[in-house]
mmCIF file of C-alpha atoms and ligand atoms in Angstrom:
data_model
loop_
_atom_site.group_PDB
_atom_site.id
_atom_site.type_symbol
_atom_site.label_atom_id
_atom_site.label_comp_id
_atom_site.label_asym_id
_atom_site.label_seq_id
_atom_site.Cartn_x
_atom_site.Cartn_y
_atom_site.Cartn_z
ATOM 1 C CA UNK J 1 0.000 0.000 0.000
ATOM 2 C CA UNK J 2 1.326 3.487 -0.832
ATOM 3 C CA UNK J 3 1.254 6.138 1.884
ATOM 4 C CA UNK J 4 -0.836 9.052 0.623
ATOM 5 C CA UNK J 5 0.870 12.478 0.541
ATOM 6 C CA UNK J 6 -0.697 15.198 2.693
ATOM 7 C CA UNK J 7 -3.486 16.610 0.559
ATOM 8 C CA UNK J 8 -2.833 19.779 -1.411
ATOM 9 C CA UNK J 9 0.244 20.987 0.497
ATOM 10 C CA UNK J 10 2.646 23.291 -1.356
ATOM 11 C CA UNK J 11 5.431 23.598 1.231
ATOM 12 C CA UNK J 12 8.705 24.717 -0.342
ATOM 13 C CA UNK J 13 7.037 25.709 -3.620
ATOM 14 C CA UNK J 14 7.453 29.141 -5.208
ATOM 15 C CA UNK J 15 4.370 30.530 -6.941
ATOM 16 C CA UNK J 16 3.524 33.558 -9.070
ATOM 17 C CA UNK J 17 -0.058 34.810 -9.371
ATOM 18 C CA UNK J 18 -0.615 37.526 -11.979
ATOM 19 C CA UNK J 19 -3.335 39.945 -10.980
ATOM 20 C CA UNK J 20 -2.914 38.462 -7.530
ATOM 21 C CA UNK J 21 -3.817 41.630 -5.661
ATOM 22 C CA UNK J 22 -7.601 41.732 -5.970
ATOM 23 C CA UNK J 23 -10.648 39.573 -6.652
ATOM 24 C CA UNK J 24 -10.053 36.023 -7.807
ATOM 25 C CA UNK J 25 -6.275 36.525 -7.871
ATOM 26 C CA UNK J 26 -6.187 37.628 -4.240
ATOM 27 C CA UNK J 27 -8.050 34.490 -3.169
ATOM 28 C CA UNK J 28 -5.632 32.376 -5.231
ATOM 29 C CA UNK J 29 -2.614 34.096 -3.628
ATOM 30 C CA UNK J 30 -4.019 33.599 -0.124
ATOM 31 C CA UNK J 31 -4.974 29.980 -0.759
ATOM 32 C CA UNK J 32 -1.602 28.963 -2.238
ATOM 33 C CA UNK J 33 0.187 30.714 0.629
ATOM 34 C CA UNK J 34 -2.015 29.007 3.226
ATOM 35 C CA UNK J 35 -0.999 25.692 1.652
ATOM 36 C CA UNK J 36 2.658 26.558 2.245
ATOM 37 C CA UNK J 37 3.832 28.175 -1.005
ATOM 38 C CA UNK J 38 5.848 31.385 -1.118
ATOM 39 C CA UNK J 39 3.729 33.615 -3.339
ATOM 40 C CA UNK J 40 4.738 36.482 -5.615
ATOM 41 C CA UNK J 41 1.634 38.666 -5.866
ATOM 42 C CA UNK J 42 1.633 40.554 -9.173
ATOM 43 C CA UNK J 43 -0.287 43.748 -9.854
ATOM 44 C CA UNK J 44 -0.169 46.444 -12.535
ATOM 45 C CA UNK J 45 -1.545 49.625 -10.961
ATOM 46 C CA UNK J 46 -3.049 48.926 -7.555
ATOM 47 C CA UNK J 47 -0.019 48.900 -5.273
ATOM 48 C CA UNK J 48 -2.103 49.414 -2.121
ATOM 49 C CA UNK J 49 -4.241 46.341 -2.844
ATOM 50 C CA UNK J 50 -1.148 44.226 -3.536
ATOM 51 C CA UNK J 51 0.482 45.352 -0.272
ATOM 52 C CA UNK J 52 -2.718 44.653 1.655
ATOM 53 C CA UNK J 53 -2.917 41.138 0.198
ATOM 54 C CA UNK J 54 0.719 40.438 1.113
ATOM 55 C CA UNK J 55 0.165 41.763 4.632
ATOM 56 C CA UNK J 56 -2.904 39.557 5.083
ATOM 57 C CA UNK J 57 -0.879 36.534 3.947
ATOM 58 C CA UNK J 58 1.974 37.346 6.330
ATOM 59 C CA UNK J 59 -0.452 37.967 9.198
ATOM 60 C CA UNK J 60 -1.775 34.445 8.624
ATOM 61 C CA UNK J 61 1.769 33.053 8.824
ATOM 62 C CA UNK J 62 2.429 32.785 5.070
ATOM 63 C CA UNK J 63 5.103 34.160 2.754
ATOM 64 C CA UNK J 64 4.297 36.758 0.090
ATOM 65 C CA UNK J 65 5.932 39.538 -1.884
ATOM 66 C CA UNK J 66 4.306 42.074 -4.205
ATOM 67 C CA UNK J 67 5.729 42.393 -7.708
ATOM 68 C CA UNK J 68 4.678 45.103 -10.144
ATOM 69 C CA UNK J 69 4.488 44.535 -13.889
ATOM 70 C CA UNK J 70 1.911 44.994 -16.605
ATOM 71 C CA UNK J 71 1.462 41.643 -18.356
ATOM 72 C CA UNK J 72 0.785 43.518 -21.606
ATOM 73 C CA UNK J 73 4.423 44.621 -21.454
ATOM 74 C CA UNK J 74 5.917 41.284 -22.384
ATOM 75 C CA UNK J 75 9.537 42.370 -21.894
ATOM 76 C CA UNK J 76 8.842 43.636 -18.355
ATOM 77 C CA UNK J 77 6.837 40.477 -17.601
ATOM 78 C CA UNK J 78 9.572 38.138 -18.747
ATOM 79 C CA UNK J 79 12.265 40.163 -16.927
ATOM 80 C CA UNK J 80 10.283 40.065 -13.664
ATOM 81 C CA UNK J 81 9.719 36.311 -13.932
ATOM 82 C CA UNK J 82 13.385 35.680 -14.774
ATOM 83 C CA UNK J 83 14.321 37.743 -11.690
ATOM 84 C CA UNK J 84 12.029 35.698 -9.415
ATOM 85 C CA UNK J 85 13.447 32.426 -10.765
ATOM 86 C CA UNK J 86 17.004 33.715 -10.278
ATOM 87 C CA UNK J 87 16.342 35.017 -6.755
ATOM 88 C CA UNK J 88 14.630 31.834 -5.575
ATOM 89 C CA UNK J 89 16.422 29.313 -7.791
ATOM 90 C CA UNK J 90 13.040 27.977 -8.880
ATOM 91 C CA UNK J 91 9.510 28.787 -9.982
ATOM 92 C CA UNK J 92 7.136 25.894 -9.447
ATOM 93 C CA UNK J 93 3.684 27.369 -10.008
ATOM 94 C CA UNK J 94 2.538 30.125 -12.386
ATOM 95 C CA UNK J 95 -1.077 31.215 -12.302
ATOM 96 C CA UNK J 96 -1.968 33.479 -15.219
ATOM 97 C CA UNK J 97 -4.998 35.217 -13.783
ATOM 98 C CA UNK J 98 -4.573 38.899 -14.760
ATOM 99 C CA UNK J 99 -7.352 39.869 -17.108
ATOM 100 C CA UNK J 100 -9.602 42.697 -18.203
ATOM 101 C CA UNK J 101 -13.042 42.859 -19.763
ATOM 102 C CA UNK J 102 -14.253 45.461 -22.227
ATOM 103 C CA UNK J 103 -17.837 44.741 -23.253
ATOM 104 C CA UNK J 104 -19.270 45.987 -26.525
ATOM 105 C CA UNK J 105 -21.617 44.757 -29.227
ATOM 106 C CA UNK J 106 -19.738 43.597 -32.326
ATOM 107 C CA UNK J 107 -21.001 46.464 -34.478
ATOM 108 C CA UNK J 108 -19.550 48.974 -31.976
ATOM 109 C CA UNK J 109 -16.354 47.102 -31.202
ATOM 110 C CA UNK J 110 -13.273 49.303 -31.634
ATOM 111 C CA UNK J 111 -9.999 47.882 -32.935
ATOM 112 C CA UNK J 112 -8.207 49.563 -30.023
ATOM 113 C CA UNK J 113 -10.334 47.735 -27.470
ATOM 114 C CA UNK J 114 -9.830 44.444 -29.287
ATOM 115 C CA UNK J 115 -6.075 45.024 -29.185
ATOM 116 C CA UNK J 116 -6.119 45.933 -25.465
ATOM 117 C CA UNK J 117 -8.003 42.753 -24.638
ATOM 118 C CA UNK J 118 -5.638 40.573 -26.639
ATOM 119 C CA UNK J 119 -2.568 42.346 -25.202
ATOM 120 C CA UNK J 120 -3.559 41.631 -21.587
ATOM 121 C CA UNK J 121 -5.654 38.473 -21.716
ATOM 122 C CA UNK J 122 -3.761 36.503 -24.369
ATOM 123 C CA UNK J 123 -0.338 37.979 -25.148
ATOM 124 C CA UNK J 124 0.202 38.645 -21.430
ATOM 125 C CA UNK J 125 -0.739 35.082 -20.526
ATOM 126 C CA UNK J 126 1.635 33.733 -23.185
ATOM 127 C CA UNK J 127 4.478 35.902 -21.871
ATOM 128 C CA UNK J 128 3.873 34.544 -18.355
ATOM 129 C CA UNK J 129 3.938 30.958 -19.611
ATOM 130 C CA UNK J 130 6.969 31.507 -21.875
ATOM 131 C CA UNK J 131 9.101 32.886 -19.047
ATOM 132 C CA UNK J 132 7.824 30.456 -16.394
ATOM 133 C CA UNK J 133 8.395 27.338 -18.445
ATOM 134 C CA UNK J 134 12.209 27.751 -18.444
ATOM 135 C CA UNK J 135 12.842 27.176 -14.710
ATOM 136 C CA UNK J 136 10.109 24.524 -14.721
ATOM 137 C CA UNK J 137 11.804 22.596 -17.543
ATOM 138 C CA UNK J 138 15.112 22.710 -15.695
ATOM 139 C CA UNK J 139 13.459 21.416 -12.515
ATOM 140 C CA UNK J 140 11.456 18.754 -14.358
ATOM 141 C CA UNK J 141 8.442 20.015 -12.419
ATOM 142 C CA UNK J 142 5.940 22.768 -13.038
ATOM 143 C CA UNK J 143 2.332 23.797 -12.801
ATOM 144 C CA UNK J 144 0.841 26.410 -15.106
ATOM 145 C CA UNK J 145 -2.796 27.415 -14.631
ATOM 146 C CA UNK J 146 -4.590 29.823 -16.969
ATOM 147 C CA UNK J 147 -7.710 31.582 -15.721
ATOM 148 C CA UNK J 148 -9.995 31.591 -18.765
ATOM 149 C CA UNK J 149 -13.790 32.035 -18.558
ATOM 150 C CA UNK J 150 -17.087 30.266 -19.135
ATOM 151 C CA UNK J 151 -17.621 32.979 -21.765
ATOM 152 C CA UNK J 152 -14.807 31.452 -23.823
ATOM 153 C CA UNK J 153 -16.761 28.180 -23.870
ATOM 154 C CA UNK J 154 -20.359 29.304 -24.328
ATOM 155 C CA UNK J 155 -20.133 32.871 -25.745
ATOM 156 C CA UNK J 156 -22.057 35.878 -24.485
ATOM 157 C CA UNK J 157 -23.671 38.787 -26.313
ATOM 158 C CA UNK J 158 -21.546 41.912 -25.911
ATOM 159 C CA UNK J 159 -18.425 39.909 -25.142
ATOM 160 C CA UNK J 160 -17.218 38.766 -28.571
ATOM 161 C CA UNK J 161 -13.712 40.157 -28.094
ATOM 162 C CA UNK J 162 -13.382 38.977 -24.476
ATOM 163 C CA UNK J 163 -14.687 35.533 -25.507
ATOM 164 C CA UNK J 164 -12.087 35.374 -28.284
ATOM 165 C CA UNK J 165 -9.245 35.919 -25.811
ATOM 166 C CA UNK J 166 -10.619 33.423 -23.306
ATOM 167 C CA UNK J 167 -11.370 30.743 -25.935
ATOM 168 C CA UNK J 168 -7.846 31.220 -27.296
ATOM 169 C CA UNK J 169 -6.436 30.399 -23.859
ATOM 170 C CA UNK J 170 -8.062 26.963 -24.036
ATOM 171 C CA UNK J 171 -6.168 26.152 -27.255
ATOM 172 C CA UNK J 172 -3.011 27.563 -25.708
ATOM 173 C CA UNK J 173 -3.486 25.313 -22.660
ATOM 174 C CA UNK J 174 -3.740 22.163 -24.766
ATOM 175 C CA UNK J 175 -0.742 23.047 -26.953
ATOM 176 C CA UNK J 176 1.614 23.981 -24.117
ATOM 177 C CA UNK J 177 0.463 20.936 -22.141
ATOM 178 C CA UNK J 178 1.526 18.667 -25.024
ATOM 179 C CA UNK J 179 4.755 20.596 -25.653
ATOM 180 C CA UNK J 180 6.104 20.295 -22.069
ATOM 181 C CA UNK J 181 4.520 17.097 -20.751
ATOM 182 C CA UNK J 182 7.810 15.242 -21.209
ATOM 183 C CA UNK J 183 9.336 17.668 -18.645
ATOM 184 C CA UNK J 184 6.587 16.933 -16.109
ATOM 185 C CA UNK J 185 5.136 20.418 -16.446
ATOM 186 C CA UNK J 186 1.341 20.335 -16.323
ATOM 187 C CA UNK J 187 -0.733 23.052 -17.969
ATOM 188 C CA UNK J 188 -4.442 23.463 -17.273
ATOM 189 C CA UNK J 189 -7.184 26.075 -17.536
ATOM 190 C CA UNK J 190 -9.992 27.081 -15.220
ATOM 191 C CA UNK J 191 -13.202 28.532 -16.601
ATOM 192 C CA UNK J 192 -15.039 30.444 -13.870
ATOM 193 C CA UNK J 193 -18.701 31.301 -14.242
ATOM 194 C CA UNK J 194 -20.240 34.366 -12.594
ATOM 195 C CA UNK J 195 -17.940 35.313 -9.701
ATOM 196 C CA UNK J 196 -18.544 38.345 -7.460
ATOM 197 C CA UNK J 197 -15.525 40.669 -7.873
ATOM 198 C CA UNK J 198 -14.800 44.259 -8.949
ATOM 199 C CA UNK J 199 -14.992 43.011 -12.560
ATOM 200 C CA UNK J 200 -18.652 42.023 -12.237
ATOM 201 C CA UNK J 201 -19.709 44.582 -9.570
ATOM 202 C CA UNK J 202 -20.465 47.270 -12.138
ATOM 203 C CA UNK J 203 -22.652 45.129 -14.392
ATOM 204 C CA UNK J 204 -26.303 46.196 -14.772
ATOM 205 C CA UNK J 205 -28.645 44.487 -12.269
ATOM 206 C CA UNK J 206 -30.517 42.857 -15.162
ATOM 207 C CA UNK J 207 -27.300 41.238 -16.399
ATOM 208 C CA UNK J 208 -26.495 39.923 -12.887
ATOM 209 C CA UNK J 209 -30.025 38.536 -12.552
ATOM 210 C CA UNK J 210 -29.738 36.799 -15.926
ATOM 211 C CA UNK J 211 -26.404 35.231 -14.919
ATOM 212 C CA UNK J 212 -27.851 34.010 -11.635
ATOM 213 C CA UNK J 213 -30.845 32.528 -13.428
ATOM 214 C CA UNK J 214 -28.398 30.732 -15.704
ATOM 215 C CA UNK J 215 -26.530 29.269 -12.718
ATOM 216 C CA UNK J 216 -28.233 26.047 -11.537
ATOM 217 C CA UNK J 217 -26.528 26.197 -8.119
ATOM 218 C CA UNK J 218 -28.465 29.434 -7.592
ATOM 219 C CA UNK J 219 -25.695 31.671 -6.262
ATOM 220 C CA UNK J 220 -22.788 33.663 -7.632
ATOM 221 C CA UNK J 221 -19.391 32.019 -7.258
ATOM 222 C CA UNK J 222 -16.815 33.383 -4.854
ATOM 223 C CA UNK J 223 -13.112 33.985 -5.496
ATOM 224 C CA UNK J 224 -12.487 31.185 -2.964
ATOM 225 C CA UNK J 225 -14.433 28.737 -5.172
ATOM 226 C CA UNK J 226 -11.975 29.417 -7.994
ATOM 227 C CA UNK J 227 -8.928 29.427 -5.709
ATOM 228 C CA UNK J 228 -9.738 25.922 -4.451
ATOM 229 C CA UNK J 229 -9.636 24.616 -8.026
ATOM 230 C CA UNK J 230 -6.295 26.336 -8.639
ATOM 231 C CA UNK J 231 -4.902 24.798 -5.455
ATOM 232 C CA UNK J 232 -5.875 21.340 -6.680
ATOM 233 C CA UNK J 233 -4.275 21.862 -10.106
ATOM 234 C CA UNK J 234 -1.108 23.236 -8.473
ATOM 235 C CA UNK J 235 -0.781 20.291 -6.103
ATOM 236 C CA UNK J 236 1.202 17.048 -6.289
ATOM 237 C CA UNK J 237 -2.106 15.209 -6.440
ATOM 238 C CA UNK J 238 -2.934 16.722 -9.860
ATOM 239 C CA UNK J 239 0.297 15.410 -11.391
ATOM 240 C CA UNK J 240 -1.538 13.255 -13.969
ATOM 241 C CA UNK J 241 -3.908 16.054 -15.048
ATOM 242 C CA UNK J 242 -2.755 18.158 -17.993
ATOM 243 C CA UNK J 243 -4.292 19.952 -20.962
ATOM 244 C CA UNK J 244 -7.641 20.078 -19.176
ATOM 245 C CA UNK J 245 -10.288 22.698 -18.537
ATOM 246 C CA UNK J 246 -11.733 22.686 -15.028
ATOM 247 C CA UNK J 247 -15.141 24.423 -14.980
ATOM 248 C CA UNK J 248 -15.989 26.336 -11.818
ATOM 249 C CA UNK J 249 -19.309 27.759 -12.948
ATOM 250 C CA UNK J 250 -22.120 26.538 -10.685
ATOM 251 C CA UNK J 251 -23.477 24.447 -13.553
ATOM 252 C CA UNK J 252 -23.860 27.398 -15.938
ATOM 253 C CA UNK J 253 -22.209 25.417 -18.748
ATOM 254 C CA UNK J 254 -21.901 21.653 -18.594
HETATM 255 P P1 LIG D 301 -10.629 42.043 -11.021
HETATM 256 O O1 LIG D 301 -11.348 41.992 -9.723
HETATM 257 O O2 LIG D 301 -10.895 43.164 -11.979
HETATM 258 O O3 LIG D 301 -9.042 41.947 -10.727
HETATM 259 C C1 LIG D 301 -8.158 41.996 -11.797
HETATM 260 C C2 LIG D 301 -6.739 41.729 -11.328
HETATM 261 O O4 LIG D 301 -5.905 41.683 -12.487
HETATM 262 C C3 LIG D 301 -6.201 42.832 -10.439
HETATM 263 O O5 LIG D 301 -5.301 42.266 -9.520
HETATM 264 C C4 LIG D 301 -5.447 43.727 -11.423
HETATM 265 O O6 LIG D 301 -4.392 44.457 -10.818
HETATM 266 C C5 LIG D 301 -4.888 42.681 -12.370
HETATM 267 N N1 LIG D 301 -4.581 43.212 -13.699
HETATM 268 C C6 LIG D 301 -5.414 43.785 -14.596
HETATM 269 N N2 LIG D 301 -4.730 44.126 -15.709
HETATM 270 C C7 LIG D 301 -3.444 43.757 -15.491
HETATM 271 C C8 LIG D 301 -2.256 43.837 -16.257
HETATM 272 N N3 LIG D 301 -2.267 44.385 -17.485
HETATM 273 N N4 LIG D 301 -1.102 43.341 -15.744
HETATM 274 C C9 LIG D 301 -1.082 42.798 -14.502
HETATM 275 N N5 LIG D 301 -2.176 42.700 -13.722
HETATM 276 C C10 LIG D 301 -3.338 43.176 -14.218
HETATM 277 O O7 LIG D 301 -10.908 40.710 -11.863
HETATM 278 P P2 LIG D 301 -11.408 39.247 -11.399
HETATM 279 O O8 LIG D 301 -12.881 39.222 -11.526
HETATM 280 O O9 LIG D 301 -10.745 38.864 -10.149
HETATM 281 O O10 LIG D 301 -10.850 38.400 -12.618
HETATM 282 C C11 LIG D 301 -9.634 37.643 -12.559
HETATM 283 C C12 LIG D 301 -9.568 36.758 -13.800
HETATM 284 O O11 LIG D 301 -10.697 35.901 -13.830
HETATM 285 C C13 LIG D 301 -9.600 37.532 -15.130
HETATM 286 O O12 LIG D 301 -8.733 36.913 -16.056
HETATM 287 C C14 LIG D 301 -11.053 37.397 -15.580
HETATM 288 O O13 LIG D 301 -11.165 37.510 -16.972
HETATM 289 C C15 LIG D 301 -11.364 35.999 -15.077
HETATM 290 N N6 LIG D 301 -12.793 35.735 -14.885
HETATM 291 C C16 LIG D 301 -13.547 36.483 -14.022
HETATM 292 C C17 LIG D 301 -14.893 36.167 -13.864
HETATM 293 C C18 LIG D 301 -15.799 36.931 -12.920
HETATM 294 O O14 LIG D 301 -17.021 36.681 -12.954
HETATM 295 N N7 LIG D 301 -15.282 37.825 -12.105
HETATM 296 C C19 LIG D 301 -15.451 35.111 -14.589
HETATM 297 C C20 LIG D 301 -14.659 34.385 -15.460
HETATM 298 C C21 LIG D 301 -13.322 34.690 -15.591
HETATM 299 P P3 LIG D 301 -4.383 46.085 -10.812
HETATM 300 O O15 LIG D 301 -5.476 46.500 -9.875
HETATM 301 O O16 LIG D 301 -3.020 46.426 -10.332
HETATM 302 O O17 LIG D 301 -4.632 46.506 -12.238
#
């Protein structure tokens, strides 16, 4: 009989969470740190939120450090990730969570907005993966998790451009998973449904009601719901899971 490992512990692991300062990313940072990982909490503009998240992690006995870079700036992103890997001698877990939404009907969609969405949600995610994979390949261990969206799977009126970026991440996940499986790096995506964060707070009440009605579990998701799925995918126990999409959507899309 094999002795089971302690469930979902990340002691000794070094993790990066992009957009780790607020919303879903903050819950991911806190959850990975509570499991024992040292977490680099990335942010682009909100330094105060990033500091607050790191302080909360430290107050709970965890290890965290804020790191500022805009994922749309691929050179800065790759330099920051290289620096983390050099400083720590490793990078075990990279969670590409930073994302923006710009909602517009197709006929009003501006090229500039389309480009902004792709720069952050797709090119930024690729830059994170490209830089993270190097120390992971050397270590013959790695966990990459992309935060995509249910919208990338089922579409949504007014979110054509956002859906394009999030659907693209699912193809990216499968390709990178196949490319680096031989190095024991796993690559998976999470597709959250309607989660209560700053991103969804400003939506019209009618839109929130429609999303709730489309959620069989009858409640909005919480950042902690998503963070628990990330913790699983980042753990030893998920070592045979790669190229997959884990849906955390309350049944909205099955
Ligand atoms: P949020 O509350 O708006 O938080 C966004 C986070 O991303 C912040 O930490 C923000 O940091 C960071 N960020 C934004 N642009 C960045 C950039 N260019 N470079 C680095 N960091 C950047 O969003 P959320 O709701 O937590 O969403 C997190 C992820 O989940 C996104 O990818 C989103 O598309 C996805 N998602 C959300 C939902 C939902 O219902 N909320 C559903 C499905 C998928 P700063 O404050 O410093 O800019």
